Amino acid sequence: MPSHQQKLFWSQRRSCMIYSFLRRGVFTLLILLAAGSVCAAGEPTELIRKATDGVIAILNDPSLKGPDKTEEKVRKIREAVDKRFAWEEISKRTLARYWKERTPAERAEFIKLFGKLLERTYLDKVKEGYSGEKVLYVDEKVEGRYGRVRVMIVTKQNTEIPVEYRMLKKGDNWLIYDISIEGVSLVNNYRKQFSHILSRSSYSELLERLRAKVEGTETID
């Protein structure tokens, strides 16, 4: 195989692997963190680790094994993960300037619907569980009420995938408001999709498409 074709092949293969991680998504990455070794264990990092402990316990619970227990398992994982995310902050950032135009009732509706979208998109991937990846905590940075935790995921093929958690402190808790995988931001990804729709259509149309996506009858983009 010519060298340029080899480079293309490995580039495409790496892209597929990274896309697989993106599809496995937010919730699976939280689980993977429990298998990591800590290099910088500040408060944000420790809170992420605590969040994963409960999820790991659910995945390893013998009473939740089997197809008939899937719904209960997903429900328990959802409850464990939901409280670790700043859903209002995530929603505000994905809608960007359109957030200011929404009423309190519309904002509450969007937060709920967007949460369901992420759940449908990613939470079912958590059933794939941990498949041998190693996770190294790279560093942590805190500036006021904002924090960042960087980790490196090493696959079984020794591919290194950098992941960055953006966090916000609300009260005594650090909450996740964005996750980037190899520079691909969850928030930016959805912001672009939503802005594309809103610039060509209406907010009502966006909600309809979100509902259709949640029900599995349509894609967003």
JSON list of C-alpha atoms in Angstrom, two decimals:
[
{"chain": "A", "resi": 1, "resn": "MET", "atom": "CA", "xyz": [0.00, 0.00, 0.00]},
{"chain": "A", "resi": 2, "resn": "PRO", "atom": "CA", "xyz": [1.47, 3.44, -0.98]},
{"chain": "A", "resi": 3, "resn": "SER", "atom": "CA", "xyz": [2.48, 5.67, 1.94]},
{"chain": "A", "resi": 4, "resn": "HIS", "atom": "CA", "xyz": [-0.23, 8.27, 1.27]},
{"chain": "A", "resi": 5, "resn": "GLN", "atom": "CA", "xyz": [-2.87, 5.53, 1.23]},
{"chain": "A", "resi": 6, "resn": "GLN", "atom": "CA", "xyz": [-1.50, 4.13, 4.48]},
{"chain": "A", "resi": 7, "resn": "LYS", "atom": "CA", "xyz": [-1.74, 7.55, 6.10]},
{"chain": "A", "resi": 8, "resn": "LEU", "atom": "CA", "xyz": [-5.30, 7.91, 4.85]},
{"chain": "A", "resi": 9, "resn": "PHE", "atom": "CA", "xyz": [-6.19, 4.43, 6.11]},
{"chain": "A", "resi": 10, "resn": "TRP", "atom": "CA", "xyz": [-4.82, 5.06, 9.61]},
{"chain": "A", "resi": 11, "resn": "SER", "atom": "CA", "xyz": [-6.38, 8.52, 9.70]},
{"chain": "A", "resi": 12, "resn": "GLN", "atom": "CA", "xyz": [-9.77, 7.08, 8.80]},
{"chain": "A", "resi": 13, "resn": "ARG", "atom": "CA", "xyz": [-9.33, 4.26, 11.31]},
{"chain": "A", "resi": 14, "resn": "ARG", "atom": "CA", "xyz": [-8.46, 6.72, 14.07]},
{"chain": "A", "resi": 15, "resn": "SER", "atom": "CA", "xyz": [-11.45, 8.87, 13.15]},
{"chain": "A", "resi": 16, "resn": "CYS", "atom": "CA", "xyz": [-13.71, 5.83, 13.40]},
{"chain": "A", "resi": 17, "resn": "MET", "atom": "CA", "xyz": [-12.30, 4.98, 16.83]},
{"chain": "A", "resi": 18, "resn": "ILE", "atom": "CA", "xyz": [-12.79, 8.53, 18.06]},
{"chain": "A", "resi": 19, "resn": "TYR", "atom": "CA", "xyz": [-16.30, 8.62, 16.62]},
{"chain": "A", "resi": 20, "resn": "SER", "atom": "CA", "xyz": [-17.00, 5.43, 18.53]},
{"chain": "A", "resi": 21, "resn": "PHE", "atom": "CA", "xyz": [-16.02, 7.18, 21.74]},
{"chain": "A", "resi": 22, "resn": "LEU", "atom": "CA", "xyz": [-18.23, 10.13, 20.85]},
{"chain": "A", "resi": 23, "resn": "ARG", "atom": "CA", "xyz": [-21.15, 7.79, 20.25]},
{"chain": "A", "resi": 24, "resn": "ARG", "atom": "CA", "xyz": [-20.52, 5.97, 23.51]},
{"chain": "A", "resi": 25, "resn": "GLY", "atom": "CA", "xyz": [-20.58, 9.44, 24.86]},
{"chain": "A", "resi": 26, "resn": "VAL", "atom": "CA", "xyz": [-20.78, 11.47, 27.97]},
{"chain": "A", "resi": 27, "resn": "PHE", "atom": "CA", "xyz": [-22.04, 8.85, 30.37]},
{"chain": "A", "resi": 28, "resn": "THR", "atom": "CA", "xyz": [-19.65, 6.11, 29.31]},
{"chain": "A", "resi": 29, "resn": "LEU", "atom": "CA", "xyz": [-16.71, 8.48, 29.71]},
{"chain": "A", "resi": 30, "resn": "LEU", "atom": "CA", "xyz": [-17.74, 9.05, 33.30]},
{"chain": "A", "resi": 31, "resn": "ILE", "atom": "CA", "xyz": [-17.60, 5.31, 33.85]},
{"chain": "A", "resi": 32, "resn": "LEU", "atom": "CA", "xyz": [-14.17, 5.04, 32.23]},
{"chain": "A", "resi": 33, "resn": "LEU", "atom": "CA", "xyz": [-12.79, 7.62, 34.62]},
{"chain": "A", "resi": 34, "resn": "ALA", "atom": "CA", "xyz": [-13.25, 5.21, 37.50]},
{"chain": "A", "resi": 35, "resn": "ALA", "atom": "CA", "xyz": [-10.54, 3.02, 35.96]},
{"chain": "A", "resi": 36, "resn": "GLY", "atom": "CA", "xyz": [-8.03, 5.88, 35.86]},
{"chain": "A", "resi": 37, "resn": "SER", "atom": "CA", "xyz": [-4.99, 6.73, 37.91]},
{"chain": "A", "resi": 38, "resn": "VAL", "atom": "CA", "xyz": [-4.94, 10.16, 39.53]},
{"chain": "A", "resi": 39, "resn": "CYS", "atom": "CA", "xyz": [-2.07, 12.53, 38.82]},
{"chain": "A", "resi": 40, "resn": "ALA", "atom": "CA", "xyz": [-3.79, 15.66, 40.09]},
{"chain": "A", "resi": 41, "resn": "ALA", "atom": "CA", "xyz": [-6.64, 14.98, 42.49]},
{"chain": "A", "resi": 42, "resn": "GLY", "atom": "CA", "xyz": [-8.23, 18.31, 43.32]},
{"chain": "A", "resi": 43, "resn": "GLU", "atom": "CA", "xyz": [-11.85, 18.84, 44.25]},
{"chain": "A", "resi": 44, "resn": "PRO", "atom": "CA", "xyz": [-13.31, 18.76, 40.69]},
{"chain": "A", "resi": 45, "resn": "THR", "atom": "CA", "xyz": [-11.41, 15.55, 39.89]},
{"chain": "A", "resi": 46, "resn": "GLU", "atom": "CA", "xyz": [-12.50, 13.89, 43.11]},
{"chain": "A", "resi": 47, "resn": "LEU", "atom": "CA", "xyz": [-16.13, 14.77, 42.49]},
{"chain": "A", "resi": 48, "resn": "ILE", "atom": "CA", "xyz": [-15.96, 13.22, 39.03]},
{"chain": "A", "resi": 49, "resn": "ARG", "atom": "CA", "xyz": [-14.50, 10.07, 40.56]},
{"chain": "A", "resi": 50, "resn": "LYS", "atom": "CA", "xyz": [-17.23, 9.95, 43.19]},
{"chain": "A", "resi": 51, "resn": "ALA", "atom": "CA", "xyz": [-19.84, 10.23, 40.46]},
{"chain": "A", "resi": 52, "resn": "THR", "atom": "CA", "xyz": [-18.39, 7.20, 38.71]},
{"chain": "A", "resi": 53, "resn": "ASP", "atom": "CA", "xyz": [-18.31, 5.07, 41.86]},
{"chain": "A", "resi": 54, "resn": "GLY", "atom": "CA", "xyz": [-22.08, 4.91, 41.97]},
{"chain": "A", "resi": 55, "resn": "VAL", "atom": "CA", "xyz": [-22.33, 4.10, 38.26]},
{"chain": "A", "resi": 56, "resn": "ILE", "atom": "CA", "xyz": [-19.74, 1.34, 38.54]},
{"chain": "A", "resi": 57, "resn": "ALA", "atom": "CA", "xyz": [-21.65, -0.15, 41.46]},
{"chain": "A", "resi": 58, "resn": "ILE", "atom": "CA", "xyz": [-24.82, -0.19, 39.37]},
{"chain": "A", "resi": 59, "resn": "LEU", "atom": "CA", "xyz": [-23.09, -1.84, 36.40]},
{"chain": "A", "resi": 60, "resn": "ASN", "atom": "CA", "xyz": [-21.58, -4.50, 38.67]},
{"chain": "A", "resi": 61, "resn": "ASP", "atom": "CA", "xyz": [-24.75, -5.14, 40.65]},
{"chain": "A", "resi": 62, "resn": "PRO", "atom": "CA", "xyz": [-25.65, -8.84, 40.13]},
{"chain": "A", "resi": 63, "resn": "SER", "atom": "CA", "xyz": [-29.32, -8.08, 40.75]},
{"chain": "A", "resi": 64, "resn": "LEU", "atom": "CA", "xyz": [-29.33, -5.81, 37.69]},
{"chain": "A", "resi": 65, "resn": "LYS", "atom": "CA", "xyz": [-27.95, -8.35, 35.22]},
{"chain": "A", "resi": 66, "resn": "GLY", "atom": "CA", "xyz": [-30.00, -9.65, 32.32]},
{"chain": "A", "resi": 67, "resn": "PRO", "atom": "CA", "xyz": [-32.19, -8.09, 29.59]},
{"chain": "A", "resi": 68, "resn": "ASP", "atom": "CA", "xyz": [-35.19, -7.83, 31.89]},
{"chain": "A", "resi": 69, "resn": "LYS", "atom": "CA", "xyz": [-33.20, -5.53, 34.19]},
{"chain": "A", "resi": 70, "resn": "THR", "atom": "CA", "xyz": [-31.96, -3.13, 31.51]},
{"chain": "A", "resi": 71, "resn": "GLU", "atom": "CA", "xyz": [-34.66, -0.52, 32.07]},
{"chain": "A", "resi": 72, "resn": "GLU", "atom": "CA", "xyz": [-34.07, -0.48, 35.83]},
{"chain": "A", "resi": 73, "resn": "LYS", "atom": "CA", "xyz": [-30.30, -0.30, 35.31]},
{"chain": "A", "resi": 74, "resn": "VAL", "atom": "CA", "xyz": [-30.59, 2.64, 32.92]},
{"chain": "A", "resi": 75, "resn": "ARG", "atom": "CA", "xyz": [-32.94, 4.42, 35.34]},
{"chain": "A", "resi": 76, "resn": "LYS", "atom": "CA", "xyz": [-30.49, 4.04, 38.21]},
{"chain": "A", "resi": 77, "resn": "ILE", "atom": "CA", "xyz": [-27.57, 5.23, 36.07]},
{"chain": "A", "resi": 78, "resn": "ARG", "atom": "CA", "xyz": [-29.60, 8.22, 34.92]},
{"chain": "A", "resi": 79, "resn": "GLU", "atom": "CA", "xyz": [-30.34, 9.17, 38.52]},
{"chain": "A", "resi": 80, "resn": "ALA", "atom": "CA", "xyz": [-26.66, 8.83, 39.47]},
{"chain": "A", "resi": 81, "resn": "VAL", "atom": "CA", "xyz": [-25.39, 10.88, 36.53]},
{"chain": "A", "resi": 82, "resn": "ASP", "atom": "CA", "xyz": [-28.03, 13.61, 36.23]},
{"chain": "A", "resi": 83, "resn": "LYS", "atom": "CA", "xyz": [-27.04, 15.37, 39.43]},
{"chain": "A", "resi": 84, "resn": "ARG", "atom": "CA", "xyz": [-23.45, 15.75, 38.22]},
{"chain": "A", "resi": 85, "resn": "PHE", "atom": "CA", "xyz": [-24.32, 17.88, 35.18]},
{"chain": "A", "resi": 86, "resn": "ALA", "atom": "CA", "xyz": [-25.18, 21.59, 35.08]},
{"chain": "A", "resi": 87, "resn": "TRP", "atom": "CA", "xyz": [-28.14, 21.07, 32.76]},
{"chain": "A", "resi": 88, "resn": "GLU", "atom": "CA", "xyz": [-29.26, 24.69, 32.74]},
{"chain": "A", "resi": 89, "resn": "GLU", "atom": "CA", "xyz": [-25.74, 25.87, 31.91]},
{"chain": "A", "resi": 90, "resn": "ILE", "atom": "CA", "xyz": [-25.41, 23.27, 29.15]},
{"chain": "A", "resi": 91, "resn": "SER", "atom": "CA", "xyz": [-28.77, 24.27, 27.68]},
{"chain": "A", "resi": 92, "resn": "LYS", "atom": "CA", "xyz": [-27.94, 27.98, 27.85]},
{"chain": "A", "resi": 93, "resn": "ARG", "atom": "CA", "xyz": [-24.65, 27.45, 26.06]},
{"chain": "A", "resi": 94, "resn": "THR", "atom": "CA", "xyz": [-26.13, 25.27, 23.32]},
{"chain": "A", "resi": 95, "resn": "LEU", "atom": "CA", "xyz": [-28.89, 27.79, 22.55]},
{"chain": "A", "resi": 96, "resn": "ALA", "atom": "CA", "xyz": [-26.41, 30.70, 22.83]},
{"chain": "A", "resi": 97, "resn": "ARG", "atom": "CA", "xyz": [-28.06, 34.03, 21.99]},
{"chain": "A", "resi": 98, "resn": "TYR", "atom": "CA", "xyz": [-31.43, 32.35, 21.47]},
{"chain": "A", "resi": 99, "resn": "TRP", "atom": "CA", "xyz": [-31.54, 31.48, 25.19]},
{"chain": "A", "resi": 100, "resn": "LYS", "atom": "CA", "xyz": [-32.21, 35.12, 26.11]},
{"chain": "A", "resi": 101, "resn": "GLU", "atom": "CA", "xyz": [-35.30, 35.13, 23.91]},
{"chain": "A", "resi": 102, "resn": "ARG", "atom": "CA", "xyz": [-36.91, 32.26, 25.81]},
{"chain": "A", "resi": 103, "resn": "THR", "atom": "CA", "xyz": [-39.37, 32.65, 28.68]},
{"chain": "A", "resi": 104, "resn": "PRO", "atom": "CA", "xyz": [-38.72, 30.84, 31.99]},
{"chain": "A", "resi": 105, "resn": "ALA", "atom": "CA", "xyz": [-41.30, 28.21, 31.01]},
{"chain": "A", "resi": 106, "resn": "GLU", "atom": "CA", "xyz": [-39.68, 27.72, 27.60]},
{"chain": "A", "resi": 107, "resn": "ARG", "atom": "CA", "xyz": [-36.26, 27.39, 29.20]},
{"chain": "A", "resi": 108, "resn": "ALA", "atom": "CA", "xyz": [-37.51, 24.75, 31.62]},
{"chain": "A", "resi": 109, "resn": "GLU", "atom": "CA", "xyz": [-39.11, 22.85, 28.73]},
{"chain": "A", "resi": 110, "resn": "PHE", "atom": "CA", "xyz": [-35.93, 23.00, 26.68]},
{"chain": "A", "resi": 111, "resn": "ILE", "atom": "CA", "xyz": [-33.74, 21.80, 29.56]},
{"chain": "A", "resi": 112, "resn": "LYS", "atom": "CA", "xyz": [-36.00, 18.79, 30.06]},
{"chain": "A", "resi": 113, "resn": "LEU", "atom": "CA", "xyz": [-36.22, 17.97, 26.35]},
{"chain": "A", "resi": 114, "resn": "PHE", "atom": "CA", "xyz": [-32.51, 18.42, 25.71]},
{"chain": "A", "resi": 115, "resn": "GLY", "atom": "CA", "xyz": [-31.74, 16.17, 28.68]},
{"chain": "A", "resi": 116, "resn": "LYS", "atom": "CA", "xyz": [-33.94, 13.48, 27.15]},
{"chain": "A", "resi": 117, "resn": "LEU", "atom": "CA", "xyz": [-32.12, 13.91, 23.83]},
{"chain": "A", "resi": 118, "resn": "LEU", "atom": "CA", "xyz": [-28.74, 13.34, 25.45]},
{"chain": "A", "resi": 119, "resn": "GLU", "atom": "CA", "xyz": [-30.13, 10.40, 27.37]},
{"chain": "A", "resi": 120, "resn": "ARG", "atom": "CA", "xyz": [-31.44, 8.73, 24.23]},
{"chain": "A", "resi": 121, "resn": "THR", "atom": "CA", "xyz": [-28.27, 9.51, 22.28]},
{"chain": "A", "resi": 122, "resn": "TYR", "atom": "CA", "xyz": [-25.77, 8.38, 24.89]},
{"chain": "A", "resi": 123, "resn": "LEU", "atom": "CA", "xyz": [-27.23, 6.60, 27.88]},
{"chain": "A", "resi": 124, "resn": "ASP", "atom": "CA", "xyz": [-28.03, 3.39, 26.04]},
{"chain": "A", "resi": 125, "resn": "LYS", "atom": "CA", "xyz": [-24.33, 3.23, 25.08]},
{"chain": "A", "resi": 126, "resn": "VAL", "atom": "CA", "xyz": [-23.46, 2.80, 28.73]},
{"chain": "A", "resi": 127, "resn": "LYS", "atom": "CA", "xyz": [-24.65, -0.79, 28.45]},
{"chain": "A", "resi": 128, "resn": "GLU", "atom": "CA", "xyz": [-21.52, -1.48, 26.41]},
{"chain": "A", "resi": 129, "resn": "GLY", "atom": "CA", "xyz": [-19.66, -0.78, 29.63]},
{"chain": "A", "resi": 130, "resn": "TYR", "atom": "CA", "xyz": [-15.92, -0.77, 30.13]},
{"chain": "A", "resi": 131, "resn": "SER", "atom": "CA", "xyz": [-13.95, -2.51, 27.38]},
{"chain": "A", "resi": 132, "resn": "GLY", "atom": "CA", "xyz": [-10.33, -2.34, 28.47]},
{"chain": "A", "resi": 133, "resn": "GLU", "atom": "CA", "xyz": [-9.49, 1.34, 28.03]},
{"chain": "A", "resi": 134, "resn": "LYS", "atom": "CA", "xyz": [-7.04, 2.93, 30.43]},
{"chain": "A", "resi": 135, "resn": "VAL", "atom": "CA", "xyz": [-7.54, 6.44, 31.71]},
{"chain": "A", "resi": 136, "resn": "LEU", "atom": "CA", "xyz": [-4.85, 8.78, 33.00]},
{"chain": "A", "resi": 137, "resn": "TYR", "atom": "CA", "xyz": [-5.70, 11.99, 34.80]},
{"chain": "A", "resi": 138, "resn": "VAL", "atom": "CA", "xyz": [-3.43, 14.60, 33.21]},
{"chain": "A", "resi": 139, "resn": "ASP", "atom": "CA", "xyz": [-4.13, 17.75, 35.19]},
{"chain": "A", "resi": 140, "resn": "GLU", "atom": "CA", "xyz": [-6.69, 20.00, 36.77]},
{"chain": "A", "resi": 141, "resn": "LYS", "atom": "CA", "xyz": [-7.06, 23.77, 36.69]},
{"chain": "A", "resi": 142, "resn": "VAL", "atom": "CA", "xyz": [-9.39, 25.92, 38.78]},
{"chain": "A", "resi": 143, "resn": "GLU", "atom": "CA", "xyz": [-10.06, 29.62, 38.21]},
{"chain": "A", "resi": 144, "resn": "GLY", "atom": "CA", "xyz": [-12.68, 30.99, 40.57]},
{"chain": "A", "resi": 145, "resn": "ARG", "atom": "CA", "xyz": [-15.91, 29.09, 40.05]},
{"chain": "A", "resi": 146, "resn": "TYR", "atom": "CA", "xyz": [-14.74, 27.42, 36.83]},
{"chain": "A", "resi": 147, "resn": "GLY", "atom": "CA", "xyz": [-12.64, 24.30, 36.59]},
{"chain": "A", "resi": 148, "resn": "ARG", "atom": "CA", "xyz": [-11.11, 22.00, 34.01]},
{"chain": "A", "resi": 149, "resn": "VAL", "atom": "CA", "xyz": [-10.07, 18.37, 34.33]},
{"chain": "A", "resi": 150, "resn": "ARG", "atom": "CA", "xyz": [-8.01, 16.81, 31.53]},
{"chain": "A", "resi": 151, "resn": "VAL", "atom": "CA", "xyz": [-7.61, 13.09, 31.08]},
{"chain": "A", "resi": 152, "resn": "MET", "atom": "CA", "xyz": [-6.07, 10.79, 28.49]},
{"chain": "A", "resi": 153, "resn": "ILE", "atom": "CA", "xyz": [-7.88, 7.65, 27.39]},
{"chain": "A", "resi": 154, "resn": "VAL", "atom": "CA", "xyz": [-5.63, 4.90, 26.05]},
{"chain": "A", "resi": 155, "resn": "THR", "atom": "CA", "xyz": [-7.42, 2.26, 24.01]},
{"chain": "A", "resi": 156, "resn": "LYS", "atom": "CA", "xyz": [-6.49, -1.40, 23.73]},
{"chain": "A", "resi": 157, "resn": "GLN", "atom": "CA", "xyz": [-4.83, -0.46, 20.42]},
{"chain": "A", "resi": 158, "resn": "ASN", "atom": "CA", "xyz": [-2.70, 2.12, 22.32]},
{"chain": "A", "resi": 159, "resn": "THR", "atom": "CA", "xyz": [-4.46, 5.04, 20.68]},
{"chain": "A", "resi": 160, "resn": "GLU", "atom": "CA", "xyz": [-4.40, 8.09, 22.95]},
{"chain": "A", "resi": 161, "resn": "ILE", "atom": "CA", "xyz": [-7.55, 10.20, 23.06]},
{"chain": "A", "resi": 162, "resn": "PRO", "atom": "CA", "xyz": [-7.50, 13.44, 25.09]},
{"chain": "A", "resi": 163, "resn": "VAL", "atom": "CA", "xyz": [-10.68, 14.32, 26.96]},
{"chain": "A", "resi": 164, "resn": "GLU", "atom": "CA", "xyz": [-11.39, 17.57, 28.76]},
{"chain": "A", "resi": 165, "resn": "TYR", "atom": "CA", "xyz": [-14.14, 18.18, 31.32]},
{"chain": "A", "resi": 166, "resn": "ARG", "atom": "CA", "xyz": [-15.32, 21.74, 31.85]},
{"chain": "A", "resi": 167, "resn": "MET", "atom": "CA", "xyz": [-16.90, 22.30, 35.25]},
{"chain": "A", "resi": 168, "resn": "LEU", "atom": "CA", "xyz": [-18.79, 25.00, 37.10]},
{"chain": "A", "resi": 169, "resn": "LYS", "atom": "CA", "xyz": [-19.07, 25.37, 40.86]},
{"chain": "A", "resi": 170, "resn": "LYS", "atom": "CA", "xyz": [-22.59, 25.97, 42.12]},
{"chain": "A", "resi": 171, "resn": "GLY", "atom": "CA", "xyz": [-22.79, 26.24, 45.87]},
{"chain": "A", "resi": 172, "resn": "ASP", "atom": "CA", "xyz": [-20.57, 23.49, 47.25]},
{"chain": "A", "resi": 173, "resn": "ASN", "atom": "CA", "xyz": [-20.77, 21.28, 44.16]},
{"chain": "A", "resi": 174, "resn": "TRP", "atom": "CA", "xyz": [-18.75, 21.09, 40.96]},
{"chain": "A", "resi": 175, "resn": "LEU", "atom": "CA", "xyz": [-20.96, 20.30, 37.96]},
{"chain": "A", "resi": 176, "resn": "ILE", "atom": "CA", "xyz": [-19.99, 19.35, 34.41]},
{"chain": "A", "resi": 177, "resn": "TYR", "atom": "CA", "xyz": [-21.14, 21.77, 31.71]},
{"chain": "A", "resi": 178, "resn": "ASP", "atom": "CA", "xyz": [-19.11, 20.53, 28.73]},
{"chain": "A", "resi": 179, "resn": "ILE", "atom": "CA", "xyz": [-16.95, 17.62, 27.60]},
{"chain": "A", "resi": 180, "resn": "SER", "atom": "CA", "xyz": [-14.49, 17.76, 24.71]},
{"chain": "A", "resi": 181, "resn": "ILE", "atom": "CA", "xyz": [-12.98, 14.71, 23.01]},
{"chain": "A", "resi": 182, "resn": "GLU", "atom": "CA", "xyz": [-9.92, 15.54, 20.90]},
{"chain": "A", "resi": 183, "resn": "GLY", "atom": "CA", "xyz": [-11.09, 19.13, 20.85]},
{"chain": "A", "resi": 184, "resn": "VAL", "atom": "CA", "xyz": [-14.64, 18.22, 19.77]},
{"chain": "A", "resi": 185, "resn": "SER", "atom": "CA", "xyz": [-16.92, 19.95, 22.27]},
{"chain": "A", "resi": 186, "resn": "LEU", "atom": "CA", "xyz": [-20.31, 18.48, 23.12]},
{"chain": "A", "resi": 187, "resn": "VAL", "atom": "CA", "xyz": [-21.74, 21.96, 23.67]},
{"chain": "A", "resi": 188, "resn": "ASN", "atom": "CA", "xyz": [-20.25, 23.46, 20.51]},
{"chain": "A", "resi": 189, "resn": "ASN", "atom": "CA", "xyz": [-21.45, 20.51, 18.45]},
{"chain": "A", "resi": 190, "resn": "TYR", "atom": "CA", "xyz": [-25.07, 20.98, 19.52]},
{"chain": "A", "resi": 191, "resn": "ARG", "atom": "CA", "xyz": [-24.81, 24.78, 19.38]},
{"chain": "A", "resi": 192, "resn": "LYS", "atom": "CA", "xyz": [-23.88, 24.60, 15.71]},
{"chain": "A", "resi": 193, "resn": "GLN", "atom": "CA", "xyz": [-26.74, 22.21, 14.97]},
{"chain": "A", "resi": 194, "resn": "PHE", "atom": "CA", "xyz": [-29.29, 24.31, 16.85]},
{"chain": "A", "resi": 195, "resn": "SER", "atom": "CA", "xyz": [-28.05, 27.59, 15.36]},
{"chain": "A", "resi": 196, "resn": "HIS", "atom": "CA", "xyz": [-28.30, 26.11, 11.88]},
{"chain": "A", "resi": 197, "resn": "ILE", "atom": "CA", "xyz": [-31.94, 25.20, 12.48]},
{"chain": "A", "resi": 198, "resn": "LEU", "atom": "CA", "xyz": [-32.88, 28.45, 14.25]},
{"chain": "A", "resi": 199, "resn": "SER", "atom": "CA", "xyz": [-31.28, 30.65, 11.59]},
{"chain": "A", "resi": 200, "resn": "ARG", "atom": "CA", "xyz": [-33.43, 29.02, 8.92]},
{"chain": "A", "resi": 201, "resn": "SER", "atom": "CA", "xyz": [-36.57, 28.15, 10.82]},
{"chain": "A", "resi": 202, "resn": "SER", "atom": "CA", "xyz": [-38.25, 28.81, 14.17]},
{"chain": "A", "resi": 203, "resn": "TYR", "atom": "CA", "xyz": [-37.81, 27.83, 17.80]},
{"chain": "A", "resi": 204, "resn": "SER", "atom": "CA", "xyz": [-41.00, 25.76, 17.55]},
{"chain": "A", "resi": 205, "resn": "GLU", "atom": "CA", "xyz": [-39.47, 23.84, 14.65]},
{"chain": "A", "resi": 206, "resn": "LEU", "atom": "CA", "xyz": [-36.37, 23.13, 16.74]},
{"chain": "A", "resi": 207, "resn": "LEU", "atom": "CA", "xyz": [-38.53, 21.73, 19.55]},
{"chain": "A", "resi": 208, "resn": "GLU", "atom": "CA", "xyz": [-40.44, 19.55, 17.10]},
{"chain": "A", "resi": 209, "resn": "ARG", "atom": "CA", "xyz": [-37.21, 18.15, 15.72]},
{"chain": "A", "resi": 210, "resn": "LEU", "atom": "CA", "xyz": [-35.89, 17.53, 19.21]},
{"chain": "A", "resi": 211, "resn": "ARG", "atom": "CA", "xyz": [-39.07, 15.66, 20.13]},
{"chain": "A", "resi": 212, "resn": "ALA", "atom": "CA", "xyz": [-38.82, 13.62, 16.93]},
{"chain": "A", "resi": 213, "resn": "LYS", "atom": "CA", "xyz": [-35.19, 12.81, 17.72]},
{"chain": "A", "resi": 214, "resn": "VAL", "atom": "CA", "xyz": [-36.09, 11.73, 21.25]},
{"chain": "A", "resi": 215, "resn": "GLU", "atom": "CA", "xyz": [-38.78, 9.48, 19.80]},
{"chain": "A", "resi": 216, "resn": "GLY", "atom": "CA", "xyz": [-36.29, 8.09, 17.30]},
{"chain": "A", "resi": 217, "resn": "THR", "atom": "CA", "xyz": [-38.02, 9.33, 14.16]},
{"chain": "A", "resi": 218, "resn": "GLU", "atom": "CA", "xyz": [-35.62, 12.04, 12.98]},
{"chain": "A", "resi": 219, "resn": "THR", "atom": "CA", "xyz": [-32.04, 13.30, 13.14]},
{"chain": "A", "resi": 220, "resn": "ILE", "atom": "CA", "xyz": [-31.16, 16.82, 14.27]},
{"chain": "A", "resi": 221, "resn": "ASP", "atom": "CA", "xyz": [-28.76, 17.82, 11.50]}
]
